[in-house]
Amino acid sequence: MTLTCRFRRAFITATCRSFILLIGIGMIWAVIKYMKYRWYKEEEETRQMYDMIVKIIDVLRSHNEACQENKELQPYMPIPHVRDSLIAPKDRKKMEKVWKRSVDFLAANESRVCTETRRIGGADFLVWKWIQPSASCDKMLLMPSKVWQGQAFHLDRRNSPPNSLTPCLKIRNMFDPVMEIGDHWHLAIQEAILEKCNDNEGIVHIAVDKNSREGCVYVKCLSPEYAGKAFKALHGSWFDGKLVTVKYLRLDRYHHRFPQAIACSAPLKPSNTHMNSMSHLRLRTGTANNQGNS
C-alpha cells in the first residue's frame, strides 16, 4: 500500500472517529440540557402550584368570613367557580396541570378544606367548604404573628431536588409588604429563619427584600450541604398563615445582588434562646400530647 493510500485511510479513520465522538458529545449535551429543562419546568410548576394553593385558601377564608356576616350566603363554593375566579380564560388550558395538582394537594394535605358534592341549579358540583378551627386552634390563631405553624407536606422527589445545588436560597411567601408595620419588621423575619434552622451552623447571610410582593428572603450558606439542610427545614412550612416555598439560587447571582455577602463567613445564630417563632409548634405539640394521654 502506497504512502498516499495509508495517509488517506488514516485521515478517513480519524475523521470518522472524530465525527462519532462529536455525535456522542452532542447527544450527552442534549440529554443534560433536556434534564435541566425538565427539572426547571417541574420546579416552575411546583412553585405555581404552591402559589395557587395560597390563593385558593385566601378565597375560601374570605368567603367564610363573608358567610359569618351574611347568613344568606351558602357556606361552600363550587370548585369550578373558584378556578374561574383565579385563572383567566386564556390561561386555563396552560394552567390545567397546575390546577389539578393544587386540587389533589388540598384533598390530601389540607384538613381545613372539606370537599363535598352539592346539587346546584339541578346539577351536581364538587364544592369546597372552609372548616372553622376548633377552640384550641382559635387560641393558637390569637397568638402573635410571625410564627411557624407546621409543615404542609413531606418532601419527596417531586418537590425537593435530590442534591443540594448551590449554597444560596430564595425563600418566598415569608411576608406581605403591605401588611408589615414599623421600620424593623424585617428583623423578625430574619430571626424566625434562624430559629427554624437553629441546628444549622452554616447560615452566614440573610437579606429580606422589603419591597418584594412575593415576600422574598435570600439566604447564603457556607456550602451547598448547609443550604440543603436549610431547604429541608423551610420548604413547605406554614409561616404567619402563608405557605413558604424555597428554591436554589446561583452563587454568582446572589453576589451580584448582595455584594456585601461575599465577605460573610461567620455563622448567624438567633439573638436569644426564647425561640418565639417556634412557640406555635411547641403549643400544638403539647396539645397533641395531652390529647394522646387523655
PDB file of C-alpha atoms in Angstrom:
ATOM      1  CA  MET A   1       0.000   0.000   0.000  1.00  0.00           C
ATOM      2  CA  THR A   2       1.415   3.341  -1.013  1.00  0.00           C
ATOM      3  CA  LEU A   3       2.109   6.116   1.439  1.00  0.00           C
ATOM      4  CA  THR A   4      -0.689   8.183  -0.084  1.00  0.00           C
ATOM      5  CA  CYS A   5      -3.234   5.409   0.452  1.00  0.00           C
ATOM      6  CA  ARG A   6      -2.098   4.919   4.038  1.00  0.00           C
ATOM      7  CA  PHE A   7      -2.396   8.611   4.719  1.00  0.00           C
ATOM      8  CA  ARG A   8      -5.857   8.731   3.124  1.00  0.00           C
ATOM      9  CA  ARG A   9      -7.050   5.724   5.155  1.00  0.00           C
ATOM     10  CA  ALA A  10      -5.666   7.199   8.390  1.00  0.00           C
ATOM     11  CA  PHE A  11      -7.332  10.521   7.612  1.00  0.00           C
ATOM     12  CA  ILE A  12     -10.708   8.884   6.911  1.00  0.00           C
ATOM     13  CA  THR A  13     -10.454   6.758  10.078  1.00  0.00           C
ATOM     14  CA  ALA A  14      -9.565   9.769  12.222  1.00  0.00           C
ATOM     15  CA  THR A  15     -12.363  11.804  10.650  1.00  0.00           C
ATOM     16  CA  CYS A  16     -14.943   9.064  11.276  1.00  0.00           C
ATOM     17  CA  ARG A  17     -13.851   8.621  14.894  1.00  0.00           C
ATOM     18  CA  SER A  18     -13.932  12.367  15.463  1.00  0.00           C
ATOM     19  CA  PHE A  19     -17.392  12.541  13.930  1.00  0.00           C
ATOM     20  CA  ILE A  20     -18.645   9.704  16.148  1.00  0.00           C
ATOM     21  CA  LEU A  21     -17.074  11.372  19.195  1.00  0.00           C
ATOM     22  CA  LEU A  22     -18.765  14.676  18.343  1.00  0.00           C
ATOM     23  CA  ILE A  23     -22.100  12.913  17.918  1.00  0.00           C
ATOM     24  CA  GLY A  24     -21.644  11.242  21.316  1.00  0.00           C
ATOM     25  CA  ILE A  25     -20.749  14.536  22.984  1.00  0.00           C
ATOM     26  CA  GLY A  26     -23.703  16.210  21.285  1.00  0.00           C
ATOM     27  CA  MET A  27     -26.093  13.525  22.493  1.00  0.00           C
ATOM     28  CA  ILE A  28     -24.788  13.750  26.063  1.00  0.00           C
ATOM     29  CA  TRP A  29     -25.095  17.549  25.948  1.00  0.00           C
ATOM     30  CA  ALA A  30     -28.657  17.270  24.597  1.00  0.00           C
ATOM     31  CA  VAL A  31     -29.638  14.827  27.356  1.00  0.00           C
ATOM     32  CA  ILE A  32     -28.177  17.116  30.041  1.00  0.00           C
ATOM     33  CA  LYS A  33     -29.973  20.153  28.595  1.00  0.00           C
ATOM     34  CA  TYR A  34     -33.229  18.206  28.407  1.00  0.00           C
ATOM     35  CA  MET A  35     -32.905  17.037  32.016  1.00  0.00           C
ATOM     36  CA  LYS A  36     -32.208  20.590  33.159  1.00  0.00           C
ATOM     37  CA  TYR A  37     -35.224  21.817  31.183  1.00  0.00           C
ATOM     38  CA  ARG A  38     -37.468  19.138  32.685  1.00  0.00           C
ATOM     39  CA  TRP A  39     -36.202  19.906  36.181  1.00  0.00           C
ATOM     40  CA  TYR A  40     -36.808  23.645  35.616  1.00  0.00           C
ATOM     41  CA  LYS A  41     -40.337  23.004  34.303  1.00  0.00           C
ATOM     42  CA  GLU A  42     -41.100  20.737  37.254  1.00  0.00           C
ATOM     43  CA  GLU A  43     -39.783  23.340  39.681  1.00  0.00           C
ATOM     44  CA  GLU A  44     -41.800  26.089  37.985  1.00  0.00           C
ATOM     45  CA  GLU A  45     -44.998  24.014  38.036  1.00  0.00           C
ATOM     46  CA  THR A  46     -44.452  23.176  41.709  1.00  0.00           C
ATOM     47  CA  ARG A  47     -43.960  26.858  42.550  1.00  0.00           C
ATOM     48  CA  GLN A  48     -47.111  27.757  40.613  1.00  0.00           C
ATOM     49  CA  MET A  49     -48.984  25.023  42.480  1.00  0.00           C
ATOM     50  CA  TYR A  50     -47.977  26.424  45.877  1.00  0.00           C
ATOM     51  CA  ASP A  51     -48.926  29.942  44.776  1.00  0.00           C
ATOM     52  CA  MET A  52     -52.298  28.635  43.581  1.00  0.00           C
ATOM     53  CA  ILE A  53     -52.899  26.846  46.893  1.00  0.00           C
ATOM     54  CA  VAL A  54     -52.297  30.083  48.798  1.00  0.00           C
ATOM     55  CA  LYS A  55     -54.770  31.913  46.531  1.00  0.00           C
ATOM     56  CA  ILE A  56     -57.406  29.181  46.917  1.00  0.00           C
ATOM     57  CA  ILE A  57     -57.112  29.261  50.706  1.00  0.00           C
ATOM     58  CA  ASP A  58     -57.398  33.070  50.692  1.00  0.00           C
ATOM     59  CA  VAL A  59     -60.591  32.850  48.599  1.00  0.00           C
ATOM     60  CA  LEU A  60     -62.139  30.232  50.890  1.00  0.00           C
ATOM     61  CA  ARG A  61     -61.191  32.142  54.029  1.00  0.00           C
ATOM     62  CA  SER A  62     -62.663  35.370  52.639  1.00  0.00           C
ATOM     63  CA  HIS A  63     -65.866  33.580  51.645  1.00  0.00           C
ATOM     64  CA  ASN A  64     -66.137  32.024  55.095  1.00  0.00           C
ATOM     65  CA  GLU A  65     -65.755  35.452  56.722  1.00  0.00           C
ATOM     66  CA  ALA A  66     -68.448  36.830  54.400  1.00  0.00           C
ATOM     67  CA  CYS A  67     -70.738  33.956  55.423  1.00  0.00           C
ATOM     68  CA  GLN A  68     -70.300  34.905  59.084  1.00  0.00           C
ATOM     69  CA  GLU A  69     -71.599  38.396  58.304  1.00  0.00           C
ATOM     70  CA  ASN A  70     -74.284  37.379  55.788  1.00  0.00           C
ATOM     71  CA  LYS A  71     -76.150  34.239  56.843  1.00  0.00           C
ATOM     72  CA  GLU A  72     -77.933  34.080  53.473  1.00  0.00           C
ATOM     73  CA  LEU A  73     -74.720  33.063  51.706  1.00  0.00           C
ATOM     74  CA  GLN A  74     -74.031  29.380  51.175  1.00  0.00           C
ATOM     75  CA  PRO A  75     -71.053  28.198  53.286  1.00  0.00           C
ATOM     76  CA  TYR A  76     -69.407  26.489  50.316  1.00  0.00           C
ATOM     77  CA  MET A  77     -68.021  27.388  46.881  1.00  0.00           C
ATOM     78  CA  PRO A  78     -68.167  25.267  43.698  1.00  0.00           C
ATOM     79  CA  ILE A  79     -64.639  24.248  42.733  1.00  0.00           C
ATOM     80  CA  PRO A  80     -65.093  25.339  39.068  1.00  0.00           C
ATOM     81  CA  HIS A  81     -66.214  28.763  40.316  1.00  0.00           C
ATOM     82  CA  VAL A  82     -63.046  29.144  42.403  1.00  0.00           C
ATOM     83  CA  ARG A  83     -60.949  28.110  39.398  1.00  0.00           C
ATOM     84  CA  ASP A  84     -62.692  30.590  37.096  1.00  0.00           C
ATOM     85  CA  SER A  85     -62.196  33.407  39.606  1.00  0.00           C
ATOM     86  CA  LEU A  86     -58.451  32.745  39.882  1.00  0.00           C
ATOM     87  CA  ILE A  87     -57.453  31.784  36.326  1.00  0.00           C
ATOM     88  CA  ALA A  88     -58.219  33.917  33.278  1.00  0.00           C
ATOM     89  CA  PRO A  89     -59.972  32.076  30.398  1.00  0.00           C
ATOM     90  CA  LYS A  90     -56.937  32.405  28.142  1.00  0.00           C
ATOM     91  CA  ASP A  91     -54.697  30.718  30.737  1.00  0.00           C
ATOM     92  CA  ARG A  92     -56.934  27.805  31.760  1.00  0.00           C
ATOM     93  CA  LYS A  93     -55.538  25.338  29.248  1.00  0.00           C
ATOM     94  CA  LYS A  94     -51.962  26.218  30.169  1.00  0.00           C
ATOM     95  CA  MET A  95     -52.688  26.069  33.901  1.00  0.00           C
ATOM     96  CA  GLU A  96     -54.736  22.860  33.753  1.00  0.00           C
ATOM     97  CA  LYS A  97     -51.977  20.665  35.203  1.00  0.00           C
ATOM     98  CA  VAL A  98     -51.142  23.197  37.934  1.00  0.00           C
ATOM     99  CA  TRP A  99     -54.808  23.425  38.909  1.00  0.00           C
ATOM    100  CA  LYS A 100     -55.219  19.648  39.085  1.00  0.00           C
ATOM    101  CA  ARG A 101     -52.115  19.290  41.261  1.00  0.00           C
ATOM    102  CA  SER A 102     -53.423  22.048  43.552  1.00  0.00           C
ATOM    103  CA  VAL A 103     -56.802  20.319  43.933  1.00  0.00           C
ATOM    104  CA  ASP A 104     -55.131  16.975  44.675  1.00  0.00           C
ATOM    105  CA  PHE A 105     -52.773  18.599  47.180  1.00  0.00           C
ATOM    106  CA  LEU A 106     -55.630  20.240  49.098  1.00  0.00           C
ATOM    107  CA  ALA A 107     -57.562  16.966  49.189  1.00  0.00           C
ATOM    108  CA  ALA A 108     -54.562  15.090  50.587  1.00  0.00           C
ATOM    109  CA  ASN A 109     -52.951  17.660  52.887  1.00  0.00           C
ATOM    110  CA  GLU A 110     -55.318  20.478  53.929  1.00  0.00           C
ATOM    111  CA  SER A 111     -57.689  19.447  56.730  1.00  0.00           C
ATOM    112  CA  ARG A 112     -59.342  22.877  56.860  1.00  0.00           C
ATOM    113  CA  VAL A 113     -60.733  22.458  53.331  1.00  0.00           C
ATOM    114  CA  CYS A 114     -63.582  19.960  53.028  1.00  0.00           C
ATOM    115  CA  THR A 115     -64.611  18.630  49.602  1.00  0.00           C
ATOM    116  CA  GLU A 116     -68.297  17.796  49.192  1.00  0.00           C
ATOM    117  CA  THR A 117     -70.839  17.159  46.427  1.00  0.00           C
ATOM    118  CA  ARG A 118     -73.762  19.593  46.245  1.00  0.00           C
ATOM    119  CA  ARG A 119     -76.688  19.967  43.850  1.00  0.00           C
ATOM    120  CA  ILE A 120     -76.670  23.479  42.415  1.00  0.00           C
ATOM    121  CA  GLY A 121     -79.099  24.562  39.723  1.00  0.00           C
ATOM    122  CA  GLY A 122     -80.156  20.983  39.093  1.00  0.00           C
ATOM    123  CA  ALA A 123     -76.594  19.683  38.582  1.00  0.00           C
ATOM    124  CA  ASP A 124     -74.112  18.046  40.948  1.00  0.00           C
ATOM    125  CA  PHE A 125     -70.933  20.014  41.665  1.00  0.00           C
ATOM    126  CA  LEU A 126     -67.873  19.346  43.754  1.00  0.00           C
ATOM    127  CA  VAL A 127     -67.589  22.170  46.259  1.00  0.00           C
ATOM    128  CA  TRP A 128     -65.066  23.378  48.820  1.00  0.00           C
ATOM    129  CA  LYS A 129     -66.074  24.308  52.327  1.00  0.00           C
ATOM    130  CA  TRP A 130     -63.813  26.067  54.804  1.00  0.00           C
ATOM    131  CA  ILE A 131     -63.977  24.318  58.176  1.00  0.00           C
ATOM    132  CA  GLN A 132     -63.775  26.567  61.214  1.00  0.00           C
ATOM    133  CA  PRO A 133     -60.832  25.727  63.518  1.00  0.00           C
ATOM    134  CA  SER A 134     -61.606  24.185  66.894  1.00  0.00           C
ATOM    135  CA  ALA A 135     -61.443  26.172  70.113  1.00  0.00           C
ATOM    136  CA  SER A 136     -57.850  25.073  70.713  1.00  0.00           C
ATOM    137  CA  CYS A 137     -56.937  26.222  67.206  1.00  0.00           C
ATOM    138  CA  ASP A 138     -58.672  29.556  67.845  1.00  0.00           C
ATOM    139  CA  LYS A 139     -56.353  30.107  70.802  1.00  0.00           C
ATOM    140  CA  MET A 140     -53.398  29.461  68.548  1.00  0.00           C
ATOM    141  CA  LEU A 141     -54.684  31.902  65.948  1.00  0.00           C
ATOM    142  CA  LEU A 142     -54.892  34.615  68.620  1.00  0.00           C
ATOM    143  CA  MET A 143     -51.180  34.290  69.252  1.00  0.00           C
ATOM    144  CA  PRO A 144     -48.865  36.938  67.793  1.00  0.00           C
ATOM    145  CA  SER A 145     -47.976  36.510  64.150  1.00  0.00           C
ATOM    146  CA  LYS A 146     -44.533  35.727  62.774  1.00  0.00           C
ATOM    147  CA  VAL A 147     -44.630  32.151  63.996  1.00  0.00           C
ATOM    148  CA  TRP A 148     -44.063  28.829  62.288  1.00  0.00           C
ATOM    149  CA  GLN A 149     -47.309  26.871  62.074  1.00  0.00           C
ATOM    150  CA  GLY A 150     -46.265  23.407  60.974  1.00  0.00           C
ATOM    151  CA  GLN A 151     -45.382  21.500  57.827  1.00  0.00           C
ATOM    152  CA  ALA A 152     -47.765  21.492  54.863  1.00  0.00           C
ATOM    153  CA  PHE A 153     -46.337  18.380  53.235  1.00  0.00           C
ATOM    154  CA  HIS A 154     -43.469  15.928  53.359  1.00  0.00           C
ATOM    155  CA  LEU A 155     -40.549  16.434  50.995  1.00  0.00           C
ATOM    156  CA  ASP A 156     -40.110  13.939  48.181  1.00  0.00           C
ATOM    157  CA  ARG A 157     -38.558  13.694  44.725  1.00  0.00           C
ATOM    158  CA  ARG A 158     -41.254  15.887  43.174  1.00  0.00           C
ATOM    159  CA  ASN A 159     -40.772  18.889  45.438  1.00  0.00           C
ATOM    160  CA  SER A 160     -37.174  18.538  46.631  1.00  0.00           C
ATOM    161  CA  PRO A 161     -34.018  18.231  44.484  1.00  0.00           C
ATOM    162  CA  PRO A 162     -32.055  15.063  45.348  1.00  0.00           C
ATOM    163  CA  ASN A 163     -28.828  17.029  45.850  1.00  0.00           C
ATOM    164  CA  SER A 164     -28.012  20.484  47.149  1.00  0.00           C
ATOM    165  CA  LEU A 165     -27.288  22.576  44.070  1.00  0.00           C
ATOM    166  CA  THR A 166     -25.772  25.813  45.406  1.00  0.00           C
ATOM    167  CA  PRO A 167     -25.084  27.421  48.791  1.00  0.00           C
ATOM    168  CA  CYS A 168     -27.780  30.074  48.228  1.00  0.00           C
ATOM    169  CA  LEU A 169     -31.566  30.017  48.636  1.00  0.00           C
ATOM    170  CA  LYS A 170     -34.509  32.189  47.615  1.00  0.00           C
ATOM    171  CA  ILE A 171     -37.446  31.886  50.022  1.00  0.00           C
ATOM    172  CA  ARG A 172     -40.943  33.022  49.007  1.00  0.00           C
ATOM    173  CA  ASN A 173     -44.095  33.947  50.995  1.00  0.00           C
ATOM    174  CA  MET A 174     -42.344  34.926  54.213  1.00  0.00           C
ATOM    175  CA  PHE A 175     -44.297  38.205  54.485  1.00  0.00           C
ATOM    176  CA  ASP A 176     -46.708  40.622  52.829  1.00  0.00           C
ATOM    177  CA  PRO A 177     -45.062  44.057  52.455  1.00  0.00           C
ATOM    178  CA  VAL A 178     -48.447  45.804  52.514  1.00  0.00           C
ATOM    179  CA  MET A 179     -49.298  44.359  55.932  1.00  0.00           C
ATOM    180  CA  GLU A 180     -45.967  44.975  57.691  1.00  0.00           C
ATOM    181  CA  ILE A 181     -45.745  47.834  60.179  1.00  0.00           C
ATOM    182  CA  GLY A 182     -42.734  49.720  61.541  1.00  0.00           C
ATOM    183  CA  ASP A 183     -39.145  50.054  60.422  1.00  0.00           C
ATOM    184  CA  HIS A 184     -37.672  46.868  61.876  1.00  0.00           C
ATOM    185  CA  TRP A 185     -40.228  44.175  60.979  1.00  0.00           C
ATOM    186  CA  HIS A 186     -37.675  42.534  58.691  1.00  0.00           C
ATOM    187  CA  LEU A 187     -35.573  41.639  61.739  1.00  0.00           C
ATOM    188  CA  ALA A 188     -38.404  39.392  62.978  1.00  0.00           C
ATOM    189  CA  ILE A 189     -38.319  37.596  59.617  1.00  0.00           C
ATOM    190  CA  GLN A 190     -34.566  37.006  59.892  1.00  0.00           C
ATOM    191  CA  GLU A 191     -34.939  35.833  63.483  1.00  0.00           C
ATOM    192  CA  ALA A 192     -37.688  33.378  62.508  1.00  0.00           C
ATOM    193  CA  ILE A 193     -35.486  31.804  59.817  1.00  0.00           C
ATOM    194  CA  LEU A 194     -32.569  31.429  62.212  1.00  0.00           C
ATOM    195  CA  GLU A 195     -34.839  29.886  64.849  1.00  0.00           C
ATOM    196  CA  LYS A 196     -36.314  27.401  62.362  1.00  0.00           C
ATOM    197  CA  CYS A 197     -32.752  26.486  61.296  1.00  0.00           C
ATOM    198  CA  ASN A 198     -31.369  26.579  64.826  1.00  0.00           C
ATOM    199  CA  ASP A 199     -29.357  23.386  64.311  1.00  0.00           C
ATOM    200  CA  ASN A 200     -27.789  24.729  61.103  1.00  0.00           C
ATOM    201  CA  GLU A 201     -24.414  26.374  61.725  1.00  0.00           C
ATOM    202  CA  GLY A 202     -23.814  27.265  58.083  1.00  0.00           C
ATOM    203  CA  ILE A 203     -26.066  30.312  57.503  1.00  0.00           C
ATOM    204  CA  VAL A 204     -23.836  33.354  57.005  1.00  0.00           C
ATOM    205  CA  HIS A 205     -26.074  35.961  55.342  1.00  0.00           C
ATOM    206  CA  ILE A 206     -29.805  36.777  55.241  1.00  0.00           C
ATOM    207  CA  ALA A 207     -31.386  39.540  53.164  1.00  0.00           C
ATOM    208  CA  VAL A 208     -35.072  40.493  53.309  1.00  0.00           C
ATOM    209  CA  ASP A 209     -36.368  42.168  50.148  1.00  0.00           C
ATOM    210  CA  LYS A 210     -38.733  44.549  51.956  1.00  0.00           C
ATOM    211  CA  ASN A 211     -40.433  45.644  48.711  1.00  0.00           C
ATOM    212  CA  SER A 212     -40.976  42.156  47.306  1.00  0.00           C
ATOM    213  CA  ARG A 213     -44.630  41.429  46.515  1.00  0.00           C
ATOM    214  CA  GLU A 214     -43.767  37.719  46.774  1.00  0.00           C
ATOM    215  CA  GLY A 215     -42.351  38.129  50.278  1.00  0.00           C
ATOM    216  CA  CYS A 216     -38.844  37.054  49.232  1.00  0.00           C
ATOM    217  CA  VAL A 217     -35.950  36.418  51.596  1.00  0.00           C
ATOM    218  CA  TYR A 218     -32.463  35.424  50.423  1.00  0.00           C
ATOM    219  CA  VAL A 219     -30.122  33.184  52.390  1.00  0.00           C
ATOM    220  CA  LYS A 220     -26.455  32.326  51.825  1.00  0.00           C
ATOM    221  CA  CYS A 221     -24.785  29.344  53.493  1.00  0.00           C
ATOM    222  CA  LEU A 222     -21.190  28.190  53.841  1.00  0.00           C
ATOM    223  CA  SER A 223     -21.725  25.245  51.483  1.00  0.00           C
ATOM    224  CA  PRO A 224     -24.417  23.525  49.393  1.00  0.00           C
ATOM    225  CA  GLU A 225     -24.777  20.934  52.172  1.00  0.00           C
ATOM    226  CA  TYR A 226     -25.800  23.603  54.688  1.00  0.00           C
ATOM    227  CA  ALA A 227     -28.141  25.106  52.084  1.00  0.00           C
ATOM    228  CA  GLY A 228     -29.736  21.690  51.590  1.00  0.00           C
ATOM    229  CA  LYS A 229     -30.310  21.413  55.325  1.00  0.00           C
ATOM    230  CA  ALA A 230     -31.974  24.851  55.377  1.00  0.00           C
ATOM    231  CA  PHE A 231     -34.042  23.915  52.314  1.00  0.00           C
ATOM    232  CA  LYS A 232     -35.463  20.864  54.104  1.00  0.00           C
ATOM    233  CA  ALA A 233     -36.208  22.890  57.245  1.00  0.00           C
ATOM    234  CA  LEU A 234     -38.061  25.694  55.449  1.00  0.00           C
ATOM    235  CA  HIS A 235     -39.612  24.387  52.224  1.00  0.00           C
ATOM    236  CA  GLY A 236     -43.308  23.561  52.555  1.00  0.00           C
ATOM    237  CA  SER A 237     -43.734  25.146  56.005  1.00  0.00           C
ATOM    238  CA  TRP A 238     -46.588  27.375  57.114  1.00  0.00           C
ATOM    239  CA  PHE A 239     -45.365  30.735  58.423  1.00  0.00           C
ATOM    240  CA  ASP A 240     -47.657  33.547  59.549  1.00  0.00           C
ATOM    241  CA  GLY A 241     -50.519  31.959  57.591  1.00  0.00           C
ATOM    242  CA  LYS A 242     -48.508  31.633  54.368  1.00  0.00           C
ATOM    243  CA  LEU A 243     -47.108  28.583  52.599  1.00  0.00           C
ATOM    244  CA  VAL A 244     -43.327  29.032  52.328  1.00  0.00           C
ATOM    245  CA  THR A 245     -41.515  27.739  49.245  1.00  0.00           C
ATOM    246  CA  VAL A 246     -37.766  27.606  48.631  1.00  0.00           C
ATOM    247  CA  LYS A 247     -35.587  27.327  45.527  1.00  0.00           C
ATOM    248  CA  TYR A 248     -31.845  27.327  44.970  1.00  0.00           C
ATOM    249  CA  LEU A 249     -30.107  30.437  43.630  1.00  0.00           C
ATOM    250  CA  ARG A 250     -26.768  30.541  41.834  1.00  0.00           C
ATOM    251  CA  LEU A 251     -23.891  31.922  43.894  1.00  0.00           C
ATOM    252  CA  ASP A 252     -22.835  34.455  41.239  1.00  0.00           C
ATOM    253  CA  ARG A 253     -26.372  35.849  41.030  1.00  0.00           C
ATOM    254  CA  TYR A 254     -26.531  36.091  44.808  1.00  0.00           C
ATOM    255  CA  HIS A 255     -23.235  38.001  44.988  1.00  0.00           C
ATOM    256  CA  HIS A 256     -24.308  40.251  42.111  1.00  0.00           C
ATOM    257  CA  ARG A 257     -27.408  41.230  44.076  1.00  0.00           C
ATOM    258  CA  PHE A 258     -25.767  41.302  47.514  1.00  0.00           C
ATOM    259  CA  PRO A 259     -22.045  42.056  47.046  1.00  0.00           C
ATOM    260  CA  GLN A 260     -21.652  42.564  50.790  1.00  0.00           C
ATOM    261  CA  ALA A 261     -22.335  38.836  51.218  1.00  0.00           C
ATOM    262  CA  ILE A 262     -19.043  37.914  49.515  1.00  0.00           C
ATOM    263  CA  ALA A 263     -17.080  38.563  52.700  1.00  0.00           C
ATOM    264  CA  CYS A 264     -19.602  36.896  55.036  1.00  0.00           C
ATOM    265  CA  SER A 265     -18.244  33.733  56.640  1.00  0.00           C
ATOM    266  CA  ALA A 266     -19.340  33.878  60.300  1.00  0.00           C
ATOM    267  CA  PRO A 267     -22.378  31.659  61.055  1.00  0.00           C
ATOM    268  CA  LEU A 268     -25.501  33.530  62.182  1.00  0.00           C
ATOM    269  CA  LYS A 269     -27.448  32.476  65.260  1.00  0.00           C
ATOM    270  CA  PRO A 270     -30.760  33.579  66.851  1.00  0.00           C
ATOM    271  CA  SER A 271     -30.396  36.657  69.042  1.00  0.00           C
ATOM    272  CA  ASN A 272     -31.871  34.854  72.067  1.00  0.00           C
ATOM    273  CA  THR A 273     -32.933  31.438  73.317  1.00  0.00           C
ATOM    274  CA  HIS A 274     -36.671  32.153  73.622  1.00  0.00           C
ATOM    275  CA  MET A 275     -37.427  30.792  70.119  1.00  0.00           C
ATOM    276  CA  ASN A 276     -40.615  32.892  69.911  1.00  0.00           C
ATOM    277  CA  SER A 277     -41.360  31.969  66.304  1.00  0.00           C
ATOM    278  CA  MET A 278     -41.475  28.275  67.293  1.00  0.00           C
ATOM    279  CA  SER A 279     -43.975  28.786  70.145  1.00  0.00           C
ATOM    280  CA  HIS A 280     -46.943  27.789  67.979  1.00  0.00           C
ATOM    281  CA  LEU A 281     -45.345  24.431  67.195  1.00  0.00           C
ATOM    282  CA  ARG A 282     -44.493  23.809  70.847  1.00  0.00           C
ATOM    283  CA  LEU A 283     -48.073  24.595  71.889  1.00  0.00           C
ATOM    284  CA  ARG A 284     -49.530  22.353  69.196  1.00  0.00           C
ATOM    285  CA  THR A 285     -47.176  19.501  70.164  1.00  0.00           C
ATOM    286  CA  GLY A 286     -48.122  19.892  73.807  1.00  0.00           C
ATOM    287  CA  THR A 287     -51.846  19.878  72.960  1.00  0.00           C
ATOM    288  CA  ALA A 288     -51.448  16.733  70.870  1.00  0.00           C
ATOM    289  CA  ASN A 289     -49.548  15.004  73.670  1.00  0.00           C
ATOM    290  CA  ASN A 290     -52.238  15.914  76.204  1.00  0.00           C
ATOM    291  CA  GLN A 291     -54.958  14.563  73.927  1.00  0.00           C
ATOM    292  CA  GLY A 292     -52.969  11.376  73.430  1.00  0.00           C
ATOM    293  CA  ASN A 293     -52.552  10.874  77.178  1.00  0.00           C
ATOM    294  CA  SER A 294     -56.211  11.505  77.974  1.00  0.00           C
TER     295      SER A 294
END
